[in-house]
Coordinates of C-alpha atoms in Angstrom, one line a residue:
Chain A
M1 CA -12.3 6.6 18.9
R2 CA -14.6 6.1 21.9
F3 CA -13.5 2.1 21.8
R4 CA -10.5 -0.1 21.7
T5 CA -12.6 -3.4 22.0
L6 CA -15.3 -5.1 20.2
K7 CA -17.0 -5.8 23.5
Q8 CA -16.8 -1.9 24.3
L9 CA -18.3 -2.1 20.3
A10 CA -20.9 -3.9 21.2
R11 CA -21.7 -2.2 24.6
L12 CA -21.6 1.6 22.6
C13 CA -24.4 0.5 20.1
E14 CA -26.4 -1.2 22.6
D15 CA -26.4 1.4 24.9
E16 CA -27.1 4.6 22.2
G17 CA -29.8 2.2 19.8
K18 CA -27.0 1.9 16.6
P19 CA -26.0 -0.2 14.4
I20 CA -22.1 -0.4 14.9
S21 CA -21.6 1.3 10.9
Q22 CA -23.7 4.2 12.6
L23 CA -21.5 4.2 15.3
M24 CA -18.3 4.2 13.4
L25 CA -19.9 7.1 11.2
D26 CA -20.5 9.5 13.8
E27 CA -16.8 8.8 15.7
Q28 CA -15.5 9.0 12.3
A29 CA -16.4 12.6 11.7
R30 CA -15.6 13.4 15.4
E31 CA -11.9 12.3 15.3
S32 CA -12.1 13.9 11.9
G33 CA -13.2 17.3 12.5
R34 CA -15.5 16.4 8.9
T35 CA -19.2 15.9 8.6
A36 CA -20.7 12.6 8.0
D37 CA -21.7 13.2 5.1
Q38 CA -18.8 14.0 3.7
E39 CA -16.7 10.9 5.1
F40 CA -20.0 8.5 3.9
A41 CA -19.0 10.0 0.1
K42 CA -15.6 8.9 0.6
M43 CA -16.6 5.6 1.9
A44 CA -18.7 5.2 -1.2
S45 CA -16.8 6.7 -3.7
Y46 CA -14.8 3.6 -2.1
Y47 CA -17.1 0.9 -2.6
D48 CA -17.5 2.4 -6.5
I49 CA -13.6 1.8 -7.0
M50 CA -14.3 -1.8 -5.3
K51 CA -17.2 -3.0 -7.6
E52 CA -15.2 -1.5 -11.0
A53 CA -12.3 -3.8 -9.8
V54 CA -14.6 -6.8 -9.7
R55 CA -15.8 -5.7 -12.7
K56 CA -12.6 -5.8 -14.3
G57 CA -11.2 -8.5 -13.1
L58 CA -13.7 -10.6 -14.6
T59 CA -14.0 -9.3 -18.6
E60 CA -10.6 -7.7 -18.7
P61 CA -6.6 -9.3 -19.1
T62 CA -5.5 -9.4 -15.8
R63 CA -2.5 -11.2 -16.0
S64 CA 0.6 -9.7 -13.5
R65 CA 3.0 -7.6 -13.8
S66 CA 5.0 -10.8 -13.2
G67 CA 3.6 -12.9 -15.4
L68 CA 2.9 -15.9 -12.8
T69 CA -1.1 -15.2 -12.4
G70 CA -4.1 -14.0 -13.3
F71 CA -7.7 -15.2 -15.3
D72 CA -8.3 -17.4 -12.2
A73 CA -11.3 -15.0 -11.4
Q74 CA -12.8 -15.5 -15.5
R75 CA -12.2 -19.4 -14.9
M76 CA -13.8 -19.6 -11.7
S77 CA -16.9 -17.3 -12.7
A78 CA -17.4 -19.2 -15.9
Y79 CA -17.4 -23.0 -13.7
A80 CA -19.9 -20.9 -11.4
A81 CA -22.9 -19.8 -13.9
G82 CA -22.2 -23.2 -16.5
S83 CA -21.7 -26.0 -14.2
E84 CA -22.9 -26.7 -10.6
P85 CA -20.6 -25.8 -8.1
L86 CA -20.1 -27.8 -5.2
L87 CA -20.2 -24.5 -3.3
G88 CA -23.6 -23.4 -5.0
E89 CA -23.6 -20.8 -6.8
A90 CA -23.5 -17.7 -4.4
S91 CA -20.6 -18.8 -3.0
A92 CA -18.8 -19.4 -5.6
L93 CA -19.2 -16.3 -7.2
S94 CA -18.3 -14.8 -4.1
L95 CA -14.5 -16.1 -4.1
A96 CA -15.2 -15.5 -7.7
Y97 CA -15.4 -11.9 -7.1
A98 CA -12.9 -12.1 -4.3
L99 CA -10.2 -13.6 -6.5
A100 CA -10.9 -10.6 -9.6
V101 CA -10.2 -7.6 -6.9
S102 CA -6.7 -9.8 -5.9
E103 CA -6.3 -10.5 -9.4
V104 CA -6.9 -6.5 -10.7
N105 CA -4.6 -6.1 -7.7
A106 CA -1.6 -8.1 -9.0
S107 CA -1.7 -6.6 -12.5
M108 CA -1.1 -3.3 -11.1
G109 CA -5.1 -2.0 -11.6
R110 CA -7.0 0.2 -8.8
I111 CA -8.1 -1.4 -5.5
V112 CA -9.1 -0.2 -2.1
A113 CA -6.2 -1.9 0.8
T114 CA -8.8 -3.6 3.0
P115 CA -7.3 -3.5 5.3
T116 CA -4.1 -4.2 2.9
A117 CA -3.5 -4.7 -0.9
G118 CA -1.9 -8.1 0.0
S119 CA -6.4 -8.8 1.4
C120 CA -7.9 -6.1 -0.6
G121 CA -10.4 -8.9 -2.3
I122 CA -12.0 -10.8 0.5
I123 CA -14.6 -7.7 1.5
P124 CA -15.1 -6.8 -2.8
G125 CA -15.5 -10.2 -3.0
S126 CA -18.3 -11.1 -0.4
F127 CA -20.2 -7.6 -0.4
V128 CA -20.5 -7.3 -3.8
S129 CA -21.9 -10.7 -4.7
V130 CA -24.4 -10.1 -1.2
Q131 CA -25.7 -7.4 -3.2
E132 CA -26.0 -8.6 -6.1
R133 CA -28.4 -11.3 -4.4
F134 CA -29.7 -9.7 -2.3
G135 CA -30.2 -6.1 -4.3
W136 CA -29.3 -4.1 -2.1
R137 CA -29.2 -0.4 -2.5
D138 CA -25.0 1.3 -2.4
E139 CA -25.7 3.1 0.6
H140 CA -26.5 -0.3 2.8
M141 CA -23.2 -1.7 1.3
V142 CA -20.9 1.6 2.2
A143 CA -22.7 1.5 5.7
G144 CA -21.7 -1.9 6.3
L145 CA -18.0 -0.8 5.5
F146 CA -17.9 1.4 8.0
C147 CA -19.2 -1.5 10.2
A148 CA -16.1 -3.5 8.5
G149 CA -13.7 -1.0 9.0
A150 CA -15.0 -0.2 12.7
I151 CA -14.0 -4.2 13.5
G152 CA -10.9 -3.8 11.6
Y153 CA -9.8 -0.7 13.6
V154 CA -9.6 -2.8 16.4
I155 CA -7.8 -5.6 15.0
A156 CA -5.1 -3.2 14.3
N157 CA -4.9 -1.2 17.5
N158 CA -4.7 -4.3 19.4
S159 CA -3.2 -7.0 17.3
F160 CA -1.6 -6.3 14.2
V161 CA -3.2 -6.2 10.3
S162 CA 0.5 -6.5 8.3
G163 CA 1.9 -9.5 6.9
A164 CA 5.4 -8.5 7.6
E165 CA 4.3 -8.2 11.5
G166 CA 1.9 -11.1 11.7
G167 CA 1.8 -13.4 9.0
C168 CA -1.2 -14.2 7.0
Q169 CA -3.3 -14.2 9.4
A170 CA -2.6 -10.5 10.4
E171 CA -4.0 -9.8 6.6
V172 CA -6.0 -12.2 5.1
G173 CA -7.2 -13.1 8.4
S174 CA -8.5 -9.6 10.0
A175 CA -10.5 -8.7 6.2
I176 CA -11.9 -12.6 6.5
G177 CA -13.3 -11.3 10.3
M178 CA -14.2 -7.2 9.3
A179 CA -16.5 -8.6 6.6
A180 CA -17.7 -11.6 8.4
G181 CA -19.1 -9.2 11.0
A182 CA -20.2 -6.3 8.0
L183 CA -22.2 -9.1 6.5
V184 CA -23.9 -9.4 9.8
E185 CA -25.0 -6.3 10.1
L186 CA -26.1 -6.3 6.6
R187 CA -28.2 -9.4 7.1
G188 CA -30.2 -7.7 10.3
G189 CA -27.8 -9.4 12.8
T190 CA -27.3 -7.6 16.2
P191 CA -23.7 -5.9 16.9
Q192 CA -23.4 -8.6 19.6
Q193 CA -24.2 -11.0 16.6
A194 CA -21.4 -9.2 14.5
V195 CA -18.8 -9.9 16.9
H196 CA -19.4 -13.4 17.2
A197 CA -18.5 -13.4 13.8
V198 CA -15.8 -11.9 13.9
G199 CA -14.4 -14.2 16.8
L200 CA -15.6 -17.4 14.8
A201 CA -14.0 -16.5 11.8
L202 CA -10.7 -15.2 13.1
K203 CA -10.0 -18.7 14.9
N204 CA -10.0 -20.4 11.3
T205 CA -6.9 -18.3 10.1
L206 CA -4.2 -18.1 13.2
G207 CA -1.7 -19.2 12.5
L208 CA -1.9 -18.6 8.6
I209 CA 1.9 -17.9 7.6
C210 CA 2.6 -15.4 5.5
D211 CA 4.9 -16.9 2.9
P212 CA 4.7 -14.9 -0.9
V213 CA 6.4 -17.0 -3.7
G214 CA 9.2 -14.4 -4.8
G215 CA 8.1 -12.1 -2.1
L216 CA 5.3 -11.2 -4.8
V217 CA 1.2 -10.5 -3.8
E218 CA 0.3 -13.2 -5.7
I219 CA 1.0 -16.3 -5.0
P220 CA -0.7 -18.1 -2.3
C221 CA -2.1 -14.5 -1.4
I222 CA -4.9 -14.2 -4.6
V223 CA -6.1 -17.8 -3.7
R224 CA -6.4 -17.2 -0.5
N225 CA -8.3 -13.9 -0.8
G226 CA -10.6 -16.2 -2.6
F227 CA -11.0 -18.8 0.3
G228 CA -11.4 -16.0 2.8
S229 CA -14.1 -14.8 1.0
V230 CA -16.4 -18.3 1.4
T231 CA -14.8 -17.7 4.7
A232 CA -16.1 -14.6 5.8
L233 CA -19.9 -15.9 4.2
A234 CA -19.7 -19.1 6.7
A235 CA -19.0 -17.6 9.5
A236 CA -21.8 -14.9 9.4
D237 CA -24.1 -17.3 8.9
M238 CA -22.6 -19.2 12.0
A239 CA -23.3 -16.0 14.2
L240 CA -26.8 -15.2 12.2
A241 CA -28.2 -18.8 13.4
G242 CA -26.7 -18.5 16.8
V243 CA -23.2 -20.0 17.1
R244 CA -21.3 -17.8 19.5
S245 CA -17.4 -17.7 19.9
V246 CA -17.1 -19.4 23.2
I247 CA -13.9 -17.8 23.3
P248 CA -14.7 -14.1 23.2
S249 CA -13.9 -12.4 19.8
D250 CA -11.5 -9.8 22.1
E251 CA -9.8 -12.7 23.4
V252 CA -9.3 -14.3 19.7
I253 CA -7.7 -11.0 18.9
Q254 CA -5.1 -11.2 21.6
V255 CA -4.5 -14.9 20.3
M256 CA -3.3 -13.2 17.3
L257 CA -1.2 -10.8 18.7
E258 CA 0.4 -13.9 20.5
V259 CA 0.9 -16.3 18.2
G260 CA 1.6 -13.3 15.1
G261 CA 4.7 -12.2 17.7
S262 CA 6.4 -16.1 18.1
M263 CA 6.2 -16.6 14.7
P264 CA 9.6 -16.9 12.8
E265 CA 10.6 -13.8 10.7
K266 CA 10.7 -16.1 7.7
H267 CA 6.9 -16.8 8.0
R268 CA 6.6 -13.3 8.3
E269 CA 6.2 -11.8 4.6
T270 CA 10.2 -12.0 4.1
A271 CA 10.0 -15.1 1.5
K272 CA 12.7 -17.0 3.8
G273 CA 10.3 -19.8 4.5
G274 CA 7.3 -21.5 3.6
L275 CA 5.8 -21.9 -0.2
A276 CA 8.3 -19.2 -1.6
Q277 CA 10.8 -22.0 -0.4
T278 CA 9.7 -25.0 -1.7
P279 CA 11.6 -26.8 -5.0
T280 CA 8.9 -24.7 -6.8
G281 CA 9.1 -21.3 -5.1
R282 CA 12.7 -21.5 -5.6
R283 CA 12.6 -22.0 -8.8
I284 CA 10.0 -19.2 -10.0
M285 CA 12.3 -16.9 -7.7
K286 CA 15.5 -17.6 -9.6
D287 CA 13.1 -16.9 -13.0
L288 CA 12.5 -13.6 -11.3
Y289 CA 15.9 -12.6 -9.7
G290 CA 18.5 -14.0 -11.4
K291 CA 20.6 -17.3 -11.4
D292 CA 21.4 -17.4 -8.0
G293 CA 17.7 -16.4 -6.7
A294 CA 19.7 -15.0 -3.9
A295 CA 17.9 -12.2 -4.2
R296 CA 15.3 -13.0 -1.8
G297 CA 17.0 -16.3 -1.0
T298 CA 18.0 -17.6 2.7
S299 CA 22.1 -17.8 0.9
G300 CA 23.2 -13.3 1.4
T301 CA 24.8 -13.7 -1.1
A302 CA 23.9 -11.2 -4.0
A303 CA 23.0 -12.5 -7.1
S304 CA 25.1 -11.2 -10.1
G305 CA 21.7 -9.4 -11.6
T306 CA 20.7 -7.6 -8.5
T307 CA 23.2 -4.6 -8.4
Q308 CA 22.9 -3.8 -12.0
S309 CA 20.8 -0.1 -12.3
E310 CA 18.0 0.6 -14.6
T311 CA 17.3 3.6 -16.3
Y312 CA 14.3 4.5 -17.5
G313 CA 12.6 7.8 -19.4
A314 CA 15.8 7.9 -21.2
A315 CA 15.6 9.2 -25.6
E316 CA 18.3 7.2 -26.7
A317 CA 17.5 3.6 -24.5
G318 CA 17.0 1.7 -27.5
T319 CA 20.4 1.9 -28.9
A320 CA 21.4 1.3 -24.8
R321 CA 20.2 -1.8 -24.8
T322 CA 21.8 -3.9 -27.7
A323 CA 25.3 -1.8 -26.9
R324 CA 25.7 -4.4 -23.0
S325 CA 27.6 -7.2 -22.8
G326 CA 26.8 -10.8 -21.5
T327 CA 23.3 -10.7 -21.4
S328 CA 21.9 -13.4 -18.9
E329 CA 18.8 -15.2 -19.0
A330 CA 17.6 -13.3 -16.3
E331 CA 18.0 -10.3 -17.9
Q332 CA 16.3 -11.7 -21.2
A333 CA 13.5 -12.5 -18.9
E334 CA 13.4 -9.3 -17.5
T335 CA 13.2 -7.4 -20.7
A336 CA 10.3 -9.9 -21.6
K337 CA 8.3 -8.8 -18.3
A338 CA 9.0 -5.0 -19.4
A339 CA 7.5 -5.9 -23.1
Q340 CA 4.6 -7.2 -21.3
L341 CA 4.5 -4.7 -18.3
E342 CA 3.5 -2.4 -22.1
T343 CA 1.2 -4.5 -23.5
L344 CA -0.9 -4.7 -20.3
G345 CA -4.8 -3.0 -20.5
A346 CA -4.0 -4.4 -24.6
T347 CA -5.9 -7.2 -25.4
Q348 CA -3.6 -10.0 -24.5
P349 CA -3.4 -13.8 -25.6
E350 CA -2.5 -15.8 -22.6
T351 CA 0.4 -18.0 -23.2
P352 CA 3.1 -19.5 -21.8
R353 CA 6.0 -17.7 -19.9
S354 CA 8.6 -18.6 -22.5
A355 CA 6.5 -17.5 -25.4
R356 CA 6.8 -13.9 -24.7
T357 CA 8.7 -12.0 -27.0
A358 CA 11.0 -8.6 -26.2
S359 CA 9.9 -6.8 -28.9
S360 CA 9.0 -3.4 -27.4
G361 CA 10.6 -2.1 -24.3
A362 CA 12.4 0.2 -25.5
D363 CA 12.2 2.8 -22.5
Q364 CA 14.1 0.6 -20.5
R365 CA 17.6 -0.2 -21.0
E366 CA 20.3 -1.7 -18.1
S367 CA 24.1 -0.9 -18.2
S368 CA 26.4 -2.7 -15.1
D369 CA 27.3 0.2 -14.1
P370 CA 26.8 -0.1 -10.1
A371 CA 26.5 3.5 -8.8
H372 CA 25.0 2.3 -5.9
Chain B
M1 CA -3.0 3.8 18.9
R2 CA -1.2 3.0 15.8
F3 CA -4.2 3.5 13.6
K4 CA -6.3 6.7 13.9
D5 CA -9.4 5.9 12.0
V6 CA -11.8 4.3 9.6
F7 CA -10.3 5.1 6.6
S8 CA -6.4 4.1 7.9
I9 CA -8.1 0.6 8.2
I10 CA -10.7 1.1 4.8
G11 CA -8.4 2.9 2.2
P12 CA -5.7 3.9 0.7
A13 CA -7.4 4.0 -2.7
M14 CA -4.2 2.6 -4.5
V15 CA -3.3 1.2 -8.0
G16 CA -1.9 -2.3 -6.6
P17 CA -0.3 -4.6 -5.9
S18 CA 1.1 -4.2 -2.4
S19 CA 0.8 -1.0 0.0
S20 CA 4.3 -0.7 1.2
H21 CA 6.3 -1.6 -2.4
T22 CA 3.6 0.8 -4.1
A23 CA 1.2 2.9 -2.8
G24 CA 4.3 3.9 -0.2
A25 CA 6.7 4.6 -3.0
V26 CA 4.8 6.5 -4.5
R27 CA 4.3 9.2 -1.7
L28 CA 8.0 8.8 -1.0
G29 CA 8.6 9.9 -5.2
R30 CA 5.9 12.4 -4.4
I31 CA 7.8 14.0 -0.7
A32 CA 11.1 13.9 -3.5
R33 CA 9.2 16.0 -5.8
S34 CA 7.7 18.3 -3.4
L35 CA 11.3 19.1 -2.0
L36 CA 12.3 19.9 -5.5
D37 CA 10.0 22.4 -6.5
A38 CA 11.0 22.5 -9.8
E39 CA 10.0 19.5 -12.9
P40 CA 12.0 17.1 -12.3
Q41 CA 14.4 16.5 -14.8
W42 CA 16.5 13.4 -13.8
A43 CA 17.0 11.2 -10.7
E44 CA 19.4 8.5 -9.3
I45 CA 17.1 6.0 -7.1
G46 CA 18.9 3.8 -4.8
L47 CA 17.0 1.1 -3.2
F48 CA 18.0 -1.5 -0.3
G49 CA 16.4 -4.4 1.2
S50 CA 13.0 -5.9 0.2
F51 CA 12.6 -2.9 -2.1
A52 CA 16.0 -3.7 -3.9
D53 CA 15.3 -7.6 -4.4
T54 CA 11.6 -7.0 -5.3
Y55 CA 11.0 -3.3 -6.7
R56 CA 10.6 -5.0 -10.6
G57 CA 7.6 -7.5 -9.4
H58 CA 6.3 -4.8 -7.2
G59 CA 6.1 -2.1 -9.6
T60 CA 8.2 0.0 -7.2
D61 CA 10.0 1.2 -9.6
L62 CA 7.1 3.0 -11.7
A63 CA 5.7 3.9 -8.3
L64 CA 8.0 6.3 -7.4
I65 CA 8.7 7.5 -11.0
G66 CA 4.9 7.7 -10.8
G67 CA 5.6 10.3 -7.5
L68 CA 8.5 11.6 -9.0
L69 CA 5.8 12.9 -12.0
G70 CA 3.6 14.2 -9.1
Y71 CA 0.8 11.3 -9.1
D72 CA -1.3 9.9 -6.1
P73 CA -1.4 6.8 -5.0
D74 CA -4.4 5.5 -7.1
D75 CA -3.5 7.2 -10.5
A76 CA -4.0 4.4 -13.4
R77 CA -1.0 6.3 -15.0
L78 CA 1.2 4.8 -12.5
V79 CA 1.4 1.6 -14.8
R80 CA 2.8 3.6 -17.4
S81 CA 4.9 5.8 -15.5
A82 CA 8.0 5.4 -17.6
E83 CA 6.4 6.1 -20.6
E84 CA 5.0 9.4 -18.7
A85 CA 8.4 9.7 -17.5
R86 CA 10.2 9.7 -21.0
Q87 CA 7.5 12.4 -22.7
A88 CA 8.2 14.6 -19.2
G89 CA 11.7 14.6 -20.2
L90 CA 12.7 13.0 -16.7
Q91 CA 15.6 10.3 -17.3
V92 CA 15.5 8.0 -13.8
T93 CA 18.3 5.9 -13.1
I94 CA 16.9 3.2 -10.7
A95 CA 20.1 1.3 -8.8
P96 CA 19.0 -1.9 -6.3
S97 CA 21.6 -2.1 -3.5
H98 CA 22.6 -4.4 -0.9
G99 CA 23.6 -2.3 1.8
L100 CA 22.6 -1.7 4.6
A101 CA 19.2 0.1 5.7
A102 CA 17.4 0.6 8.8
H103 CA 14.1 -0.5 7.6
P104 CA 13.2 -3.1 4.5
N105 CA 11.7 -0.6 2.4
T106 CA 14.1 2.3 1.9
A107 CA 15.1 4.2 -1.1
E108 CA 17.6 7.1 -1.2
I109 CA 16.3 9.6 -4.6
R110 CA 18.9 11.9 -5.5
L111 CA 16.3 13.9 -7.7
G112 CA 17.6 17.4 -9.9
A113 CA 16.6 20.7 -12.4
A114 CA 18.7 23.0 -13.8
D115 CA 19.8 24.7 -11.3
S116 CA 18.4 22.7 -8.1
V117 CA 19.2 18.8 -6.6
I118 CA 17.6 17.2 -3.6
T119 CA 18.8 13.9 -1.5
V120 CA 15.8 12.6 0.1
R121 CA 16.5 9.2 2.2
G122 CA 12.9 7.7 3.6
A123 CA 11.4 4.2 4.1
S124 CA 7.8 2.7 3.5
I125 CA 6.6 1.5 7.0
G126 CA 3.2 -0.5 5.4
G127 CA 0.0 0.0 4.5
G128 CA 1.2 2.6 2.2
N129 CA 2.1 5.4 5.2
V130 CA 6.2 6.4 5.0
E131 CA 8.7 7.6 6.9
I132 CA 11.2 10.1 5.9
E133 CA 15.0 9.9 7.0
R134 CA 17.5 12.0 5.8
V135 CA 17.0 15.4 3.5
N136 CA 20.3 16.6 2.1
E137 CA 23.2 16.2 5.1
F138 CA 20.3 16.5 7.6
D139 CA 18.7 13.4 9.8
V140 CA 14.7 14.1 10.0
R141 CA 12.1 12.2 10.9
F142 CA 8.2 13.4 9.1
T143 CA 6.0 11.2 7.7
G144 CA 4.5 13.4 5.1
S145 CA 0.7 12.5 6.3
Y146 CA 0.4 15.5 7.6
P147 CA 1.0 19.4 5.7
T148 CA 4.7 19.4 6.4
L149 CA 6.7 22.7 6.3
L150 CA 11.0 22.2 5.8
V151 CA 13.0 25.8 6.9
F152 CA 17.2 24.9 5.3
H153 CA 18.5 27.7 7.6
A154 CA 21.4 29.2 9.3
D155 CA 22.3 27.4 13.1
R156 CA 21.6 30.4 15.1
K157 CA 19.9 31.7 18.4
G158 CA 16.7 32.4 18.5
M159 CA 16.2 31.3 14.7
I160 CA 13.3 28.5 15.5
A161 CA 11.2 31.1 17.6
E162 CA 10.9 33.5 15.3
I163 CA 9.9 30.6 12.6
T164 CA 7.1 29.5 15.1
G165 CA 6.3 32.7 16.0
L166 CA 4.9 33.7 12.2
L167 CA 2.9 30.3 12.3
S168 CA 1.9 30.9 15.6
G169 CA 0.5 34.6 14.5
S170 CA -1.6 32.8 11.6
G171 CA -2.8 30.6 13.6
I172 CA -1.2 27.5 12.9
N173 CA -1.0 24.6 15.3
I174 CA 2.4 22.8 15.4
G175 CA 1.9 18.8 15.7
S176 CA 5.2 17.7 15.8
M177 CA 8.5 19.5 15.3
D178 CA 11.8 18.5 14.2
V179 CA 15.6 20.0 14.2
D180 CA 18.9 19.1 13.2
R181 CA 22.1 20.8 12.5
A182 CA 25.1 19.9 10.0
G183 CA 28.0 21.4 12.7
R184 CA 27.2 24.2 14.9
N185 CA 27.1 27.8 13.7
G186 CA 26.7 26.0 10.4
N187 CA 23.3 25.1 8.3
A188 CA 19.7 23.5 10.2
L189 CA 17.0 21.9 8.9
T190 CA 13.6 22.5 10.7
V191 CA 10.5 20.4 9.9
I192 CA 7.1 21.6 11.0
E193 CA 4.2 19.4 10.7
S194 CA 0.8 21.5 10.9
D195 CA -2.5 20.7 11.4
L196 CA -2.7 23.5 8.2
V197 CA -1.2 23.7 4.6
V198 CA 1.0 27.2 5.4
P199 CA -0.4 29.8 2.8
A200 CA 2.1 31.0 0.8
S201 CA 2.4 34.7 2.0
L202 CA 3.6 33.0 5.0
L203 CA 6.4 30.8 3.4
S204 CA 7.1 33.9 1.6
S205 CA 7.4 36.0 5.5
I206 CA 9.2 32.6 6.3
A207 CA 11.4 33.0 3.9
A208 CA 12.4 37.1 4.6
L209 CA 13.6 35.9 7.6
P210 CA 17.6 36.4 8.2
D211 CA 19.4 33.5 7.5
V212 CA 16.2 31.4 6.2
Q213 CA 18.3 29.7 3.0
T214 CA 14.6 27.7 1.3
V215 CA 11.3 27.2 2.6
R216 CA 9.5 23.5 0.8
M217 CA 6.6 23.0 1.6
I218 CA 4.8 19.2 1.5
D219 CA 1.4 18.6 0.8
I220 CA 0.8 15.4 -0.3
M221 CA -2.3 13.8 1.1
E222 CA -4.3 16.9 -0.4
G223 CA -6.7 14.5 -3.0
M224 CA -6.7 12.5 -0.2
R225 CA -9.1 14.2 2.1

């Protein structure tokens, strides 16, 4: 790639009279040795997956594997259609679509990491909703993904895009910046305006910690994707209106690096701080992993249930499961999850966790063999 | 640059919920399957660090099993891979461990078929990318991001020159290389990452070299190109 900073990227675009998307596509083809058509087709297949994830999240059951989350996109889209959302319908739908993709992700559906799975809802949420609104063709949106990718490439190589390294600002924040810049280009803004949108957006998420409850990509990740899609629209609108990021966007990216680098480990995807360690967060973790909640807790001692092995694919699993001794609350919860796992994809009524039963988890058994 | 191209930012296409805990786990399983080079019948998987703590909620177990069955990270069958494993006659035992591992997302896979067994230890390092740290008794480093050739051979003078000579004779460029031996004049493993898949005829030529025991080719990115 011939650019390392957003300033260089905008300069190249101006010198060569290309939008960011076209410059990125040309650079990508040169880097990979494949044709621009081939690379465009690959990105187009990714956009198809994004649209399908939006559709799936709005119309099919999305209860997560843990049972903690699901169906919020459907709540939000029904509300957006039936009430008069404070946000306005367009923004409310963008939010609903972003929730949809993130819920599909949490329920082991197919998504595209943009830039990560934890932040996979923001770009599809904002892209699909504005496409419907303005009647744009898919090719326009696919070009927009190259623009978003160029921005993400600069952020990732100068700062970071993983929560474990830099907190949620690095995942959700980067995705918002990528979406915002791309939305500017999609609406006809200049490369300079797109770059300003990135800085405006990133400033709004600086310092955001990664504190997933139970270590799972669910709470608060899913709603942060919803908020993120709306923030991306807002940042793009500001840039299109002529608002500038007084601190240049490349310098804001450096701030993200500085802030993420000084973020304590407990706020970088370890579930050892933040929302994950609230009384409710700890209770959820206890329900998921065992009676001490020590699986990812702070004590460092192993919960009794966590060193047991599980066997999959065994023909005699049903009998073995009944033979085990000392069934704990945690094991019961785990079996309930196994049963739920098998019914994912089938129409599933929304029942509270305690109401689910373990009737068909026959392909899993647990033994107390501490093999490792 | 840590990130090389646009598809390392937009992508991969994958089944959720986590690029490191799910997509990366699929790739670890795929690599183990490639190394066994036979339809696997059983597997014992040890999980370490965050893998051990959160594998159920992230579907890491299903992802590893799917990889052992040869799935890509975006295969819709991943969510029911435990059931698919039963139908394929593959029995998998997963054991979370609180032992120490260098990287927080580490798995050790012991995989077997009728007359072969392989042990692979690797880590999922983020964004669906993985790094293999050990194969059987050998400490090696490779990522599976490139076509990767593994040659198990005896430690003797000239061995590596003979292997690389055959590759260069066929126009295959070596991107990186790693060699480890169990001891002087003992068994050794040479790992070569290249830009091209080594064709079967060339693999046979390498396998026919004196003191070469086994040759394996890993190409888990074929579906990604």
